Tab-separated table of C-alpha atoms and ligand atoms in Angstrom:
chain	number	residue	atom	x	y	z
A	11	UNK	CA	-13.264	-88.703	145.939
A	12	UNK	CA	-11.233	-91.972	146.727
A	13	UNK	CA	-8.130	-91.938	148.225
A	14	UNK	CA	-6.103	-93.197	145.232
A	15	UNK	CA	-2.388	-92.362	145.526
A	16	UNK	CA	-1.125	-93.328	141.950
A	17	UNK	CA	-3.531	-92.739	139.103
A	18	UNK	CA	-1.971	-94.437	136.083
A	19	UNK	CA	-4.732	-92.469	133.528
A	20	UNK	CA	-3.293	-88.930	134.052
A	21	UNK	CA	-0.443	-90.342	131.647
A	22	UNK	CA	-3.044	-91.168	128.903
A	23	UNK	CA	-4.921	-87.983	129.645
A	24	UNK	CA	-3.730	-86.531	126.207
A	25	UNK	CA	-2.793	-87.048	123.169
A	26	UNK	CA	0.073	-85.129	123.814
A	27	UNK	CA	1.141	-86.868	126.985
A	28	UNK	CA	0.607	-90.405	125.768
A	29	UNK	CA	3.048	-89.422	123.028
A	30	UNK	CA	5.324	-88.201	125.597
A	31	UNK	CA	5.211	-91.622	127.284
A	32	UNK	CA	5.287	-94.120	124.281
A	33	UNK	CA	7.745	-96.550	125.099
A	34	UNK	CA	7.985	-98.033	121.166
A	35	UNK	CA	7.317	-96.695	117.850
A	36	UNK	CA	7.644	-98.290	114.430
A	37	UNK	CA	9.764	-96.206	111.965
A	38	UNK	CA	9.926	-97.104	108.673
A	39	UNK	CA	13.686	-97.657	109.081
A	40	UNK	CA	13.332	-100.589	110.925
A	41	UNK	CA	11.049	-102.515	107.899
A	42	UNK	CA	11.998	-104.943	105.299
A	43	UNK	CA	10.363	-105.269	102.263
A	44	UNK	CA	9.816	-108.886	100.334
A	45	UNK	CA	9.416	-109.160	96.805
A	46	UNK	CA	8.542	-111.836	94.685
A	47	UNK	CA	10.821	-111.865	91.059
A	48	UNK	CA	8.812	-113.604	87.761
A	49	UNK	CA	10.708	-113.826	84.536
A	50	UNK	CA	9.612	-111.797	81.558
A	51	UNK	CA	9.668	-108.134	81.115
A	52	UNK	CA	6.538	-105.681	82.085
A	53	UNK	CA	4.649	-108.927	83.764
A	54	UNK	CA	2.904	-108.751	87.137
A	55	UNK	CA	0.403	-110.893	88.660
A	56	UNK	CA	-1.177	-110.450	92.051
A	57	UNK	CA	-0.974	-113.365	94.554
A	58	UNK	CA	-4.283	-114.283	94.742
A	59	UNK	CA	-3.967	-115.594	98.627
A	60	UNK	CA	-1.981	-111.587	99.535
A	61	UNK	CA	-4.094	-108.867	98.172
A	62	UNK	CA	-2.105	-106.056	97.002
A	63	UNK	CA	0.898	-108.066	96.720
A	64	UNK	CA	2.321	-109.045	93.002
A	65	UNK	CA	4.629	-111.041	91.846
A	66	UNK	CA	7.023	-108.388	88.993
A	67	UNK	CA	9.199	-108.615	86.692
A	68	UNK	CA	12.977	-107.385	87.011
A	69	UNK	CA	12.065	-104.057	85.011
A	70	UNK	CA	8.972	-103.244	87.190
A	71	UNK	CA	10.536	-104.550	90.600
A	72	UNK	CA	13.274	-102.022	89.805
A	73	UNK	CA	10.329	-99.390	89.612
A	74	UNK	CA	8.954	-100.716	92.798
A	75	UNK	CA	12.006	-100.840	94.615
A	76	UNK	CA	12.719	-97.108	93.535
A	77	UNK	CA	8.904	-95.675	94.558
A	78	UNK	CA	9.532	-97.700	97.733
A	79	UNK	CA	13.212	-96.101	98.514
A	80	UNK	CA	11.335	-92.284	98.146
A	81	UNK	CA	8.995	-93.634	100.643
A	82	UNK	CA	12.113	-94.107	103.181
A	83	UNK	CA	12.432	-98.029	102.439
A	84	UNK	CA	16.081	-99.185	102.497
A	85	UNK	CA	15.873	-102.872	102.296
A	86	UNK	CA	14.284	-105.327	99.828
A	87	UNK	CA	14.152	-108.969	99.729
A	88	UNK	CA	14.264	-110.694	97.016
A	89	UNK	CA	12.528	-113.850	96.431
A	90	UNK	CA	12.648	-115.945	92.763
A	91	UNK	CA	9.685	-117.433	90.890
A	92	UNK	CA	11.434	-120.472	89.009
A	93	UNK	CA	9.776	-122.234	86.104
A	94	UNK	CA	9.524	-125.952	86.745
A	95	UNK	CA	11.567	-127.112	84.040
A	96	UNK	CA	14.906	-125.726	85.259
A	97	UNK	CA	14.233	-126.926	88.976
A	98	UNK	CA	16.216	-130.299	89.576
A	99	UNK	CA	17.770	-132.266	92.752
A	100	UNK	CA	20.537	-130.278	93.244
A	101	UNK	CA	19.231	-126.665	92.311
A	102	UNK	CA	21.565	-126.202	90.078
A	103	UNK	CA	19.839	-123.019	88.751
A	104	UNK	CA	20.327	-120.963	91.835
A	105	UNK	CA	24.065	-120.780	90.190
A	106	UNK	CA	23.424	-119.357	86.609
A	107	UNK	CA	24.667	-116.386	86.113
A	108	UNK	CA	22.573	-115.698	83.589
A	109	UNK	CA	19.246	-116.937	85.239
A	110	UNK	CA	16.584	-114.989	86.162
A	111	UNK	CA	17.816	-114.128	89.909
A	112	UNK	CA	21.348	-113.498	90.165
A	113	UNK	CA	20.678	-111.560	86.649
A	114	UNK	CA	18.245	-108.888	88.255
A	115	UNK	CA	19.935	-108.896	91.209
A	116	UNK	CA	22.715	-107.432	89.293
A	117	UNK	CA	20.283	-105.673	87.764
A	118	UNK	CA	18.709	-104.073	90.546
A	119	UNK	CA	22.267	-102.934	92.885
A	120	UNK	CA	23.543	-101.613	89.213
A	121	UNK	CA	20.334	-99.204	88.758
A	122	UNK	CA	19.709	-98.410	92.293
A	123	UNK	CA	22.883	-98.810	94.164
A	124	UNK	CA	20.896	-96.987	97.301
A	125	UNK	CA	19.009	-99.900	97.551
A	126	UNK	CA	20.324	-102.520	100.307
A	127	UNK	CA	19.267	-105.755	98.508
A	128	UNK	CA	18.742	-109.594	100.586
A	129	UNK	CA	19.393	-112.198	98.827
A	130	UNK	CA	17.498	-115.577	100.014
A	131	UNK	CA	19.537	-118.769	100.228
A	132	UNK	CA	17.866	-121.849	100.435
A	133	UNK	CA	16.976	-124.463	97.614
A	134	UNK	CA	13.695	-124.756	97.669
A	135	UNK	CA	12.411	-122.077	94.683
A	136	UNK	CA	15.152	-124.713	92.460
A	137	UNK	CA	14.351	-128.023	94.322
A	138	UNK	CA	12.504	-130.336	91.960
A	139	UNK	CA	11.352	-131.923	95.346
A	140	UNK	CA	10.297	-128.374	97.191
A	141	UNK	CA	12.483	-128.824	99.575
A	142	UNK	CA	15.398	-126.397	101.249
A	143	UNK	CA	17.983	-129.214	101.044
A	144	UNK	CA	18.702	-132.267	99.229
A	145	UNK	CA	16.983	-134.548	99.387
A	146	UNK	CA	18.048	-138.498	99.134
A	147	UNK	CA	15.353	-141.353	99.801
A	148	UNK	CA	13.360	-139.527	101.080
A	149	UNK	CA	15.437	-137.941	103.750
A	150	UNK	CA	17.268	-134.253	103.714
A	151	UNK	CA	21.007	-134.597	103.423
A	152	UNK	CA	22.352	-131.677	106.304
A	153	UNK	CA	26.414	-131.714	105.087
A	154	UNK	CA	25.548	-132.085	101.639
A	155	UNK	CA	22.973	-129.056	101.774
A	156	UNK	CA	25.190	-127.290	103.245
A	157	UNK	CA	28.279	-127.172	99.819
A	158	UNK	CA	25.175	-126.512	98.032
A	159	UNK	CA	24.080	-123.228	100.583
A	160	UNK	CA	27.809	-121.927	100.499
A	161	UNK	CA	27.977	-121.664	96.303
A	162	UNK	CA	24.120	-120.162	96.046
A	163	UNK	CA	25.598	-117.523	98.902
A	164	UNK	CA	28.760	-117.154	97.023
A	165	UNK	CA	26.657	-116.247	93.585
A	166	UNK	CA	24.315	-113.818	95.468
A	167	UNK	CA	27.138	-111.716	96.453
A	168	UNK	CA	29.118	-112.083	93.590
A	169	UNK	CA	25.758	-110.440	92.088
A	170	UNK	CA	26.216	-107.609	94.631
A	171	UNK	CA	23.664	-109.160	97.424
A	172	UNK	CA	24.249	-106.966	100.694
A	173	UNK	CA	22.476	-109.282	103.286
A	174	UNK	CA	22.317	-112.816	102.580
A	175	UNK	CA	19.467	-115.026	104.242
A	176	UNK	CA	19.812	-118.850	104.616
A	177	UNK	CA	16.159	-119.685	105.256
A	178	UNK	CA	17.071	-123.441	105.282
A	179	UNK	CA	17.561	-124.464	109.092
A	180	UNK	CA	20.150	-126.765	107.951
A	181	UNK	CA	22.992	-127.373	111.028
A	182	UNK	CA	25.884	-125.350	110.931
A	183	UNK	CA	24.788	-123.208	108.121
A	184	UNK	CA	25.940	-120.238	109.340
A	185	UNK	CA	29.493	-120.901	110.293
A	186	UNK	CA	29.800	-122.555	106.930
A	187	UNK	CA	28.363	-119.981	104.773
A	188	UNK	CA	30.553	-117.189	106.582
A	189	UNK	CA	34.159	-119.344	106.228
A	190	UNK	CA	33.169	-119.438	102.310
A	191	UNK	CA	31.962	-115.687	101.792
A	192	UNK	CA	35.410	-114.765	103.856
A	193	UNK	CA	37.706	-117.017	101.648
A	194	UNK	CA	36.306	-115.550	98.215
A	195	UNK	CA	36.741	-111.965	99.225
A	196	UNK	CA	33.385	-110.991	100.859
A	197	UNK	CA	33.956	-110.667	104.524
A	198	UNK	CA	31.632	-107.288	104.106
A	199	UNK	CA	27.853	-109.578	102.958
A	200	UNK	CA	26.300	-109.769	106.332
A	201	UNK	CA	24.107	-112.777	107.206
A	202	UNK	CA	20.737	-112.562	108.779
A	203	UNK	CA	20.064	-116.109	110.120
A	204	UNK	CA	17.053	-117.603	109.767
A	205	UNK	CA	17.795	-118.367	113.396
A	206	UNK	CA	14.422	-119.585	114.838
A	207	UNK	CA	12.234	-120.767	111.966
A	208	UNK	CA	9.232	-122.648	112.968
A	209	UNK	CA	7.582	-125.284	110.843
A	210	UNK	CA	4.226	-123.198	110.426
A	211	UNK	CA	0.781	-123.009	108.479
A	212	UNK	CA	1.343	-119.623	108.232
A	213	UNK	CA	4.039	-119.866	105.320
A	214	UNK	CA	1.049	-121.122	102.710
A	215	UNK	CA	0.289	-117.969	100.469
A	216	UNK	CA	4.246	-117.798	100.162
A	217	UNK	CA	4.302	-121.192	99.002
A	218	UNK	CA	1.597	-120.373	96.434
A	219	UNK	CA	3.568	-117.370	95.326
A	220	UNK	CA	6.332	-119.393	94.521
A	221	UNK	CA	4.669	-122.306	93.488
A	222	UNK	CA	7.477	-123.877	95.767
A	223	UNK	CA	5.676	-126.261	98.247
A	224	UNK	CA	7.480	-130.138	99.354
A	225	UNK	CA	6.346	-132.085	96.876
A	226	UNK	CA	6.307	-135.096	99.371
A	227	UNK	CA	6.389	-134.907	103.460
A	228	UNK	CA	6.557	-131.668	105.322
A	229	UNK	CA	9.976	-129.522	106.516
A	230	UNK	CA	9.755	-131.131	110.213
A	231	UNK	CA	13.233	-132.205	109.958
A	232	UNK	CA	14.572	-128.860	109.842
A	233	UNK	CA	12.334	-126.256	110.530
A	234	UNK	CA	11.475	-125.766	114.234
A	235	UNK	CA	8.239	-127.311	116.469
A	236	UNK	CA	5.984	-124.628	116.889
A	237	UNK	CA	6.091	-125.892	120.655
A	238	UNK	CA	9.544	-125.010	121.494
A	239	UNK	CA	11.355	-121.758	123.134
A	240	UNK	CA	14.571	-122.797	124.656
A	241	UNK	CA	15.129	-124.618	121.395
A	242	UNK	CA	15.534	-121.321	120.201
A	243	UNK	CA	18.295	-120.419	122.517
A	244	UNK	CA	20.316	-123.374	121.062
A	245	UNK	CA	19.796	-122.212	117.795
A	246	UNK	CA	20.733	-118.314	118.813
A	247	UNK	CA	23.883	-119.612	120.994
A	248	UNK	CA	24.818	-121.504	117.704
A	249	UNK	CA	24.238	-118.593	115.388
A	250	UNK	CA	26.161	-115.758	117.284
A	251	UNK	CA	29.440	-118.473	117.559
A	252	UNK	CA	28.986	-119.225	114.362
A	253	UNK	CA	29.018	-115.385	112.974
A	254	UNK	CA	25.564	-114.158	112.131
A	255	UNK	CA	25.066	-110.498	112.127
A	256	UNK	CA	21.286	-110.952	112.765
A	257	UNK	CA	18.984	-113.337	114.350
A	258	UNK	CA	15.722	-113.639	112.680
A	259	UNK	CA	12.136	-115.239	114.707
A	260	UNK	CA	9.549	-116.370	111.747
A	261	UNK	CA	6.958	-116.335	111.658
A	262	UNK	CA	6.691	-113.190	114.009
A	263	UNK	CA	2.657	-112.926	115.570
A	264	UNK	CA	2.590	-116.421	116.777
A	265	UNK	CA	5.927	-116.537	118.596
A	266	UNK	CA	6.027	-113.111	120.344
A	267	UNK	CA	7.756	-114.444	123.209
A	268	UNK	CA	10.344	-116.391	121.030
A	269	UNK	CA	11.476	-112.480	119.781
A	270	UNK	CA	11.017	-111.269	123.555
A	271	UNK	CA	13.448	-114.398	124.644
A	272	UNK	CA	16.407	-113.860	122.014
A	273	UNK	CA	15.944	-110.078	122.947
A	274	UNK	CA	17.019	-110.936	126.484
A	275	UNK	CA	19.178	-113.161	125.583
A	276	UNK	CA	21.359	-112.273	123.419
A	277	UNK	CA	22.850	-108.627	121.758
A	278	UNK	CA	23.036	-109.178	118.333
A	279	UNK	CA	20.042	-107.059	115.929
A	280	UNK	CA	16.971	-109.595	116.383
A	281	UNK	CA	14.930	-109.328	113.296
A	282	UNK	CA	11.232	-110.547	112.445
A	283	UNK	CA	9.393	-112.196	109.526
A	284	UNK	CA	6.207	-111.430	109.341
A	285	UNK	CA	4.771	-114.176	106.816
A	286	UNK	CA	2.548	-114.623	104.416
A	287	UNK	CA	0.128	-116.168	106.686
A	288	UNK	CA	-0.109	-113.361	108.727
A	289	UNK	CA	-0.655	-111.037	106.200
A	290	UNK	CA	-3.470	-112.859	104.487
A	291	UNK	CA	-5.360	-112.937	107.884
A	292	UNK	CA	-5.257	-109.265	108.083
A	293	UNK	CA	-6.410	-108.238	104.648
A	294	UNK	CA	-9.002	-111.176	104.384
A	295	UNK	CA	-10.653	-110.418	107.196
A	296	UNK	CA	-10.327	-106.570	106.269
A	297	UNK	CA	-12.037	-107.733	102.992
A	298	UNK	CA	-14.924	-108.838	104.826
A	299	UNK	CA	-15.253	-105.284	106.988
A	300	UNK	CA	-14.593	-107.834	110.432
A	301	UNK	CA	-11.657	-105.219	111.217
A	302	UNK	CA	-9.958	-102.058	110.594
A	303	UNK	CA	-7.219	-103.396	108.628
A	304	UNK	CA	-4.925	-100.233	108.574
A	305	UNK	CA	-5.043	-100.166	112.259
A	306	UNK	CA	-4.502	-103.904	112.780
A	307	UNK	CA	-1.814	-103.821	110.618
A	308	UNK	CA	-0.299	-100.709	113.133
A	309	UNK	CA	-1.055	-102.924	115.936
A	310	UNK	CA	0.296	-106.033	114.704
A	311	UNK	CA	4.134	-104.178	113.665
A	312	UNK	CA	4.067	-102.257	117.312
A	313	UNK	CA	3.609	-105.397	118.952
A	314	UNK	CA	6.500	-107.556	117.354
A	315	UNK	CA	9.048	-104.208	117.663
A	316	UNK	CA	7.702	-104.125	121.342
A	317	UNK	CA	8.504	-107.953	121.652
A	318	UNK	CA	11.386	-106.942	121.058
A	319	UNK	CA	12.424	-107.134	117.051
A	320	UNK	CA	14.490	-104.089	115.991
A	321	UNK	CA	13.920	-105.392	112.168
A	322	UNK	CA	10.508	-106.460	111.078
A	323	UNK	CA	10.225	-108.313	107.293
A	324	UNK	CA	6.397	-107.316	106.282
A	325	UNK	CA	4.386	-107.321	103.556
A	326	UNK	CA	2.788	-104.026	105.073
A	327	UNK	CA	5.934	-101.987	104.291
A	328	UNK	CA	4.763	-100.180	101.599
A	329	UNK	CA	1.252	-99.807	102.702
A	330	UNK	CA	2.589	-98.440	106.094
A	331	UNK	CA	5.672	-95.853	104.734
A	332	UNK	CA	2.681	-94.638	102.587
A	333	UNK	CA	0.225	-94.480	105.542
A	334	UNK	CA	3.049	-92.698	107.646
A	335	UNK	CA	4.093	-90.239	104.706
B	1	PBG	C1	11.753	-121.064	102.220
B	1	PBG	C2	11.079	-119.834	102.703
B	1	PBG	C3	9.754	-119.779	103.147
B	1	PBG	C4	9.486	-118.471	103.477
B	1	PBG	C5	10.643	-117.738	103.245
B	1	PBG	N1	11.639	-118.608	102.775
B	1	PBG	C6	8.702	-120.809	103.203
B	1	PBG	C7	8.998	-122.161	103.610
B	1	PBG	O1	9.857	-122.433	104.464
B	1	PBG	O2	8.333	-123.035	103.043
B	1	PBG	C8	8.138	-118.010	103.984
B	1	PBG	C9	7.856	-116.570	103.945
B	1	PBG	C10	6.419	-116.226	104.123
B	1	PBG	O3	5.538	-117.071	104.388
B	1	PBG	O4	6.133	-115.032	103.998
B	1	PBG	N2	13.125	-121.113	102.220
């Protein structure tokens, strides 16, 4: 026997004891689920790039969102499908009343009322050029965006949104957004800033969900450089004076340490989207027997709540609350 004072393995010696010592656990609580919203009534299609992942109609994403609240799921977030015909410049149909978002969204809080419903604001699912602000020769307009950003936030809680997201990276969204949600009356809708949003591959099944890629350039302009962490900070700094409830890292399994950083940084909820990209990865290569997806997909939400993410946005929810159940 070697003389070995402190013998790390007698704490994984059971099942038992390594519960015991488990420093992080994923709850269901802490998930978000997205959902993608397609006009018509009892429609569904899968998104061929995110196996297991559909695109529904109002009537069957209020089924979805109900099967998914007796799992333990709280919080949904609501993405639109828009037919290319009513997107223009200014994304003017993010404002109808009577269009297919703001209508379901209604829809949904009236039928479920449980149900904590995020509302996405941003222009590109209306932008006849793709992208998440206006655009003008070529070039996206910040100040402009930004009148644009406060009525689309304004609708979505007029429509009963809970959470609103701006997913734009435009400057000074936040603060803007909050003065106008305060001066019409809605000082309760929270705001979960798309605080660190990196310019990534990783957002391309979304984008064919949506049907909502740039139709010219790329979102370099505003979305972050994959190669930067204390730009973060600025961001952060910028979103807590500015009054976000929640800062949000996306996408999540690439920039780890950006969640670990705001964590440390900063005391406000830090939240995590885990994209598209990510979840493609996982089920492809599942699909081809290379890995046990269920178990990747454990690993994969333990290590962005152990980055430090109290709120992970996933794809997996459902799969995992029904795993866990
Ligand atoms: C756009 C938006 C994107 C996502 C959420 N909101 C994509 C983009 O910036 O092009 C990506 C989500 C995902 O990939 O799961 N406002």
């Amino acid at each position: 026997m070697i003389n070995i004072n402190y013998r790390p393995r007698r704490n994984r010696k059971s099942a038992a004891i390594r519960n015991m010592v488990e420093e992080n656990t994923v709850s269901v609580n802490n998930l978000i689920l997205p959902l993608f919203l397609i006009e018509g009534k009892n429609k569904y299609s899968e998104v061929s790039s995110m196996p297991g992942i559909f695109r529904l109609s109002a009537d069957l994403m209020l089924k979805e969102i109900e099967e998914c609240l007796s799992l333990g799921i709280t919080t949904f977030d609501i993405f639109p499908a828009i037919s290319d015909d009513l997107k223009n410049r200014t994304a003017t149909e993010s404002l109808n009343k009577k269009g297919l978002y703001l209508s379901a969204i209604r829809e949904i809080i009236k039928e479920l009322p449980e149900a904590v419903i995020m509302t996405d604001v941003a222009m590109d699912p209306y932008s006849s050029d793709g992208h998440d602000g206006l655009v003008k020769d070529g070039e996206i307009l910040n100040d402009e965006t930004l009148e644009i950003l406060a009525k689309m936030a304004i609708a979505q809680a007029e429509a009963g949104a809970d959470i609103i997201g701006p997913s734009d990276m435009m400057d000074g969204r936040v603060g803007y957004i909050r003065q106008a949600l305060d001066k019409n009356g809605f000082s309760n809708v929270s705001i979960m800033s798309y605080t660190a949003k990196y310019a990534s591959a990783f957002y391309g099944p979304f984008r064919d969900a949506l049907d909502s890629a740039p139709k010219f350039g790329d979102k370099k302009t505003y979305q972050m450089n994959p190669a930067n962490t204390r730009e973060a900070l600025i961001e952060a700094a910028l979103d807590v004076e500015e009054g976000a409830d929640f800062l949000m890292v996306k996408p999540a399994l690439s920039y780890l340490d950006v969640i670990k950083s705001l964590r440390d940084n900063f005391d406000l909820p830090i939240a995590a989207y885990n994209v598209s990209g990510e979840y493609a990865m996982v089920k492809a290569a599942a699909a081809k027997g290379w890995i046990d997806g269920d178990r990747v997909r454990d690993e994969i939400l333990l290590s962005i709540k152990r980055a430090g993410a109290s709120i992970i946005l996933t794809y997996f929810a459902k799969e995992f609350a029904v795993a866990k159940k």
